[in-house]
mmCIF file of C-alpha atoms in Angstrom:
data_model
loop_
_atom_site.group_PDB
_atom_site.id
_atom_site.type_symbol
_atom_site.label_atom_id
_atom_site.label_comp_id
_atom_site.label_asym_id
_atom_site.label_seq_id
_atom_site.Cartn_x
_atom_site.Cartn_y
_atom_site.Cartn_z
ATOM 1 C CA THR A 1265 14.259 5.585 -4.335
ATOM 2 C CA ASN A 1266 14.499 9.305 -3.609
ATOM 3 C CA ALA A 1267 12.604 10.064 -6.832
ATOM 4 C CA LEU A 1268 9.798 7.733 -5.709
ATOM 5 C CA CYS A 1269 9.538 9.562 -2.405
ATOM 6 C CA ALA A 1270 9.785 13.073 -3.851
ATOM 7 C CA ASN A 1271 6.061 13.604 -4.358
ATOM 8 C CA VAL A 1272 4.539 11.647 -1.481
ATOM 9 C CA GLY A 1273 1.894 13.883 0.019
ATOM 10 C CA THR A 1274 2.231 16.660 -2.553
ATOM 11 C CA LYS A 1275 -1.501 16.576 -3.344
ATOM 12 C CA SER A 1276 -2.441 16.645 0.333
ATOM 13 C CA GLN A 1277 -2.648 19.513 2.777
ATOM 14 C CA GLU A 1278 -0.417 17.690 5.226
ATOM 15 C CA PRO A 1279 3.299 17.462 4.579
ATOM 16 C CA VAL A 1280 4.552 13.909 4.727
ATOM 17 C CA SER A 1281 8.150 13.364 5.602
ATOM 18 C CA LEU A 1282 9.555 9.955 4.854
ATOM 19 C CA THR A 1283 12.715 8.543 6.316
ATOM 20 C CA GLN A 1284 15.364 6.896 4.195
ATOM 21 C CA THR A 1285 14.034 3.572 5.475
ATOM 22 C CA ASP A 1286 10.509 4.495 4.347
ATOM 23 C CA CYS A 1287 11.879 5.327 0.908
ATOM 24 C CA GLU A 1288 13.706 1.994 0.741
ATOM 25 C CA ILE A 1289 10.545 0.140 1.772
ATOM 26 C CA LEU A 1290 8.493 1.996 -0.829
ATOM 27 C CA GLY A 1291 11.080 1.422 -3.552
ATOM 28 C CA PHE A 1292 11.240 -2.321 -2.973
ATOM 29 C CA ALA A 1293 7.439 -2.547 -2.673
ATOM 30 C CA VAL A 1294 6.967 -0.760 -5.998
ATOM 31 C CA LEU A 1295 9.452 -3.121 -7.595
ATOM 32 C CA LEU A 1296 8.173 -6.348 -6.025
ATOM 33 C CA HIS A 1297 4.436 -5.923 -5.364
ATOM 34 C CA ASP A 1298 3.356 -7.994 -8.406
ATOM 35 C CA ILE A 1299 6.233 -10.486 -8.359
ATOM 36 C CA ALA A 1300 3.904 -13.468 -7.866
ATOM 37 C CA LYS A 1301 1.666 -12.746 -10.844
ATOM 38 C CA PRO A 1302 3.425 -15.226 -13.167
ATOM 39 C CA LEU A 1303 3.065 -17.976 -10.537
ATOM 40 C CA THR A 1304 -0.602 -17.262 -9.867
ATOM 41 C CA LEU A 1305 -1.858 -16.701 -13.415
ATOM 42 C CA THR A 1306 -5.112 -18.519 -14.126
ATOM 43 C CA VAL A 1307 -7.541 -18.136 -16.993
ATOM 44 C CA SER A 1308 -11.220 -18.758 -16.387
ATOM 45 C CA ASP A 1309 -13.880 -16.189 -17.205
ATOM 46 C CA ARG A 1310 -10.965 -13.731 -17.374
ATOM 47 C CA ILE A 1311 -7.294 -13.568 -16.485
ATOM 48 C CA ARG A 1312 -6.814 -13.754 -12.721
ATOM 49 C CA PHE A 1313 -3.895 -13.647 -10.321
ATOM 50 C CA ASN A 1314 -5.472 -15.211 -7.230
ATOM 51 C CA GLU A 1315 -3.538 -14.560 -4.015
ATOM 52 C CA HIS A 1316 -0.646 -12.892 -5.852
ATOM 53 C CA ASP A 1317 -0.490 -10.336 -3.033
ATOM 54 C CA GLN A 1318 -0.102 -12.957 -0.285
ATOM 55 C CA ILE A 1319 2.353 -15.152 -2.199
ATOM 56 C CA GLY A 1320 4.245 -12.116 -3.478
ATOM 57 C CA ALA A 1321 4.718 -10.764 0.048
ATOM 58 C CA ARG A 1322 6.483 -13.968 1.079
ATOM 59 C CA MET A 1323 8.568 -13.992 -2.105
ATOM 60 C CA ALA A 1324 9.568 -10.355 -1.560
ATOM 61 C CA VAL A 1325 10.807 -11.102 1.956
ATOM 62 C CA GLU A 1326 12.845 -14.071 0.695
ATOM 63 C CA ILE A 1327 14.529 -11.810 -1.854
ATOM 64 C CA LEU A 1328 15.178 -9.041 0.662
ATOM 65 C CA GLU A 1329 16.618 -11.497 3.171
ATOM 66 C CA ARG A 1330 19.017 -12.784 0.494
ATOM 67 C CA LEU A 1331 19.990 -9.151 -0.104
ATOM 68 C CA LYS A 1332 20.566 -8.852 3.658
ATOM 69 C CA ARG A 1333 18.180 -5.945 4.047
ATOM 70 C CA PRO A 1334 17.280 -4.947 7.618
ATOM 71 C CA ARG A 1335 14.294 -6.646 9.261
ATOM 72 C CA VAL A 1336 12.384 -3.329 9.360
ATOM 73 C CA VAL A 1337 12.669 -3.120 5.558
ATOM 74 C CA CYS A 1338 11.596 -6.750 5.100
ATOM 75 C CA ASP A 1339 8.610 -6.283 7.411
ATOM 76 C CA GLY A 1340 7.568 -3.014 5.782
ATOM 77 C CA VAL A 1341 7.745 -4.436 2.266
ATOM 78 C CA PHE A 1342 5.874 -7.564 3.383
ATOM 79 C CA ASP A 1343 3.041 -5.388 4.722
ATOM 80 C CA LEU A 1344 2.820 -3.173 1.638
ATOM 81 C CA VAL A 1345 2.900 -6.071 -0.824
ATOM 82 C CA ARG A 1346 0.509 -8.250 1.209
ATOM 83 C CA ARG A 1347 -2.118 -5.512 1.440
ATOM 84 C CA HIS A 1348 -1.652 -3.660 -1.861
ATOM 85 C CA MET A 1349 -4.977 -4.974 -3.181
ATOM 86 C CA HIS A 1350 -6.927 -3.518 -0.212
ATOM 87 C CA PHE A 1351 -7.511 -0.288 -2.113
ATOM 88 C CA ALA A 1352 -10.034 -2.000 -4.366
ATOM 89 C CA ASN A 1353 -12.332 -2.324 -1.327
ATOM 90 C CA LEU A 1354 -11.464 0.923 0.439
ATOM 91 C CA PRO A 1355 -14.833 2.675 -0.058
ATOM 92 C CA ASN A 1356 -16.690 -0.471 1.068
ATOM 93 C CA MET A 1357 -14.732 -1.096 4.280
ATOM 94 C CA ARG A 1358 -16.531 -0.901 7.596
ATOM 95 C CA VAL A 1359 -15.920 2.511 9.140
ATOM 96 C CA ALA A 1360 -13.851 1.199 12.057
ATOM 97 C CA LYS A 1361 -11.639 -0.911 9.799
ATOM 98 C CA LEU A 1362 -11.146 1.977 7.375
ATOM 99 C CA ARG A 1363 -10.246 4.377 10.190
ATOM 100 C CA ARG A 1364 -7.696 1.916 11.607
ATOM 101 C CA PHE A 1365 -6.082 1.603 8.172
ATOM 102 C CA LEU A 1366 -6.052 5.384 7.635
ATOM 103 C CA GLN A 1367 -4.461 5.902 11.062
ATOM 104 C CA GLU A 1368 -1.593 3.504 10.441
ATOM 105 C CA GLU A 1369 1.816 5.112 10.299
ATOM 106 C CA SER A 1370 2.431 3.262 7.034
ATOM 107 C CA PHE A 1371 -0.728 4.550 5.315
ATOM 108 C CA PRO A 1372 1.150 7.181 3.236
ATOM 109 C CA LEU A 1373 3.311 4.355 1.863
ATOM 110 C CA HIS A 1374 0.247 2.241 1.037
ATOM 111 C CA LEU A 1375 -1.350 5.237 -0.654
ATOM 112 C CA THR A 1376 1.756 6.004 -2.689
ATOM 113 C CA LEU A 1377 2.275 2.383 -3.738
ATOM 114 C CA HIS A 1378 -1.329 2.312 -4.930
ATOM 115 C CA ARG A 1379 -0.796 5.514 -6.920
ATOM 116 C CA TYR A 1380 2.296 4.154 -8.660
ATOM 117 C CA ASP A 1381 0.556 0.841 -9.322
ATOM 118 C CA CYS A 1382 -2.358 2.651 -10.990
ATOM 119 C CA LEU A 1383 -0.148 5.002 -12.984
ATOM 120 C CA SER A 1384 1.861 2.091 -14.360
ATOM 121 C CA SER A 1385 -1.199 0.166 -15.559
ATOM 122 C CA HIS A 1386 -4.742 1.467 -16.052
ATOM 123 C CA ARG A 1387 -4.064 5.106 -15.010
ATOM 124 C CA MET A 1388 -7.365 5.344 -13.130
ATOM 125 C CA LEU A 1389 -6.785 7.190 -9.869
ATOM 126 C CA ASP A 1390 -10.325 7.170 -8.467
ATOM 127 C CA ARG A 1391 -9.442 4.871 -5.534
ATOM 128 C CA TYR A 1392 -6.244 6.838 -4.893
ATOM 129 C CA ASP A 1393 -8.173 10.121 -4.846
ATOM 130 C CA TRP A 1394 -10.823 8.572 -2.589
ATOM 131 C CA GLY A 1395 -8.140 7.253 -0.223
ATOM 132 C CA LEU A 1396 -6.276 10.567 -0.174
ATOM 133 C CA GLU A 1397 -9.471 12.455 0.662
ATOM 134 C CA ALA A 1398 -10.426 9.946 3.378
ATOM 135 C CA TRP A 1399 -6.916 10.188 4.856
ATOM 136 C CA GLN A 1400 -7.037 13.993 4.871
ATOM 137 C CA LYS A 1401 -10.400 13.865 6.666
ATOM 138 C CA GLU A 1402 -9.009 11.364 9.161
ATOM 139 C CA LEU A 1403 -5.990 13.584 9.851
ATOM 140 C CA ALA A 1404 -8.350 16.492 10.521
ATOM 141 C CA THR A 1405 -10.574 14.471 12.875
ATOM 142 C CA PRO A 1406 -9.791 15.019 16.564
ATOM 143 C CA PRO A 1407 -8.917 11.800 18.399
ATOM 144 C CA ASN A 1408 -11.668 10.175 20.400
ATOM 145 C CA PRO A 1409 -10.814 10.840 24.072
ATOM 146 C CA ARG A 1410 -12.279 7.463 25.063
ATOM 147 C CA HIS A 1411 -9.595 5.716 22.980
ATOM 148 C CA SER A 1412 -6.600 7.808 24.064
#
C-alpha cells in the first residue's frame, strides 16, 4: 500500500501526509470498491451496476472483519467504497454539501481512490482535476467565524 500512497497530493500545493492506517484503508478500498459489480450487473438500455457502491461497502466490511482488520480500517473502507460514485456528481452538488465533503478529513483518500479508479478504466481525469482544484480552493478559504 505504500506505493498507492506515494503520490497522494503530489499535484496539489498542500502536502498530504497519510498515516499507515490511511494507506491500509486506501489500499483495501482500491482493491474492493467494485467488488459488488458482478452481483449487481443488469442489462437494459446499457450495462448497469445499480447500487454496487452500497452493496460493495457492506461486502468489503464482511471481508475485512474476516481478516480481523481494525474497526477504523473497516469503517474507513466502508465510507470510501460506499461513496466512491459521488465524484460523478461533484460539480453539481449544492455548495454547502460540496464544502462539507471537501472539508472531511478523508477527502484526500476519496480523491485518490477516484483517481486510481479512473486511471484503471476510462483514463478520464476531468472529475479528479475538478475535485482537486475545488479542494485546493477550499483549503485556501478562511474558516467562517460563525461556524467555529
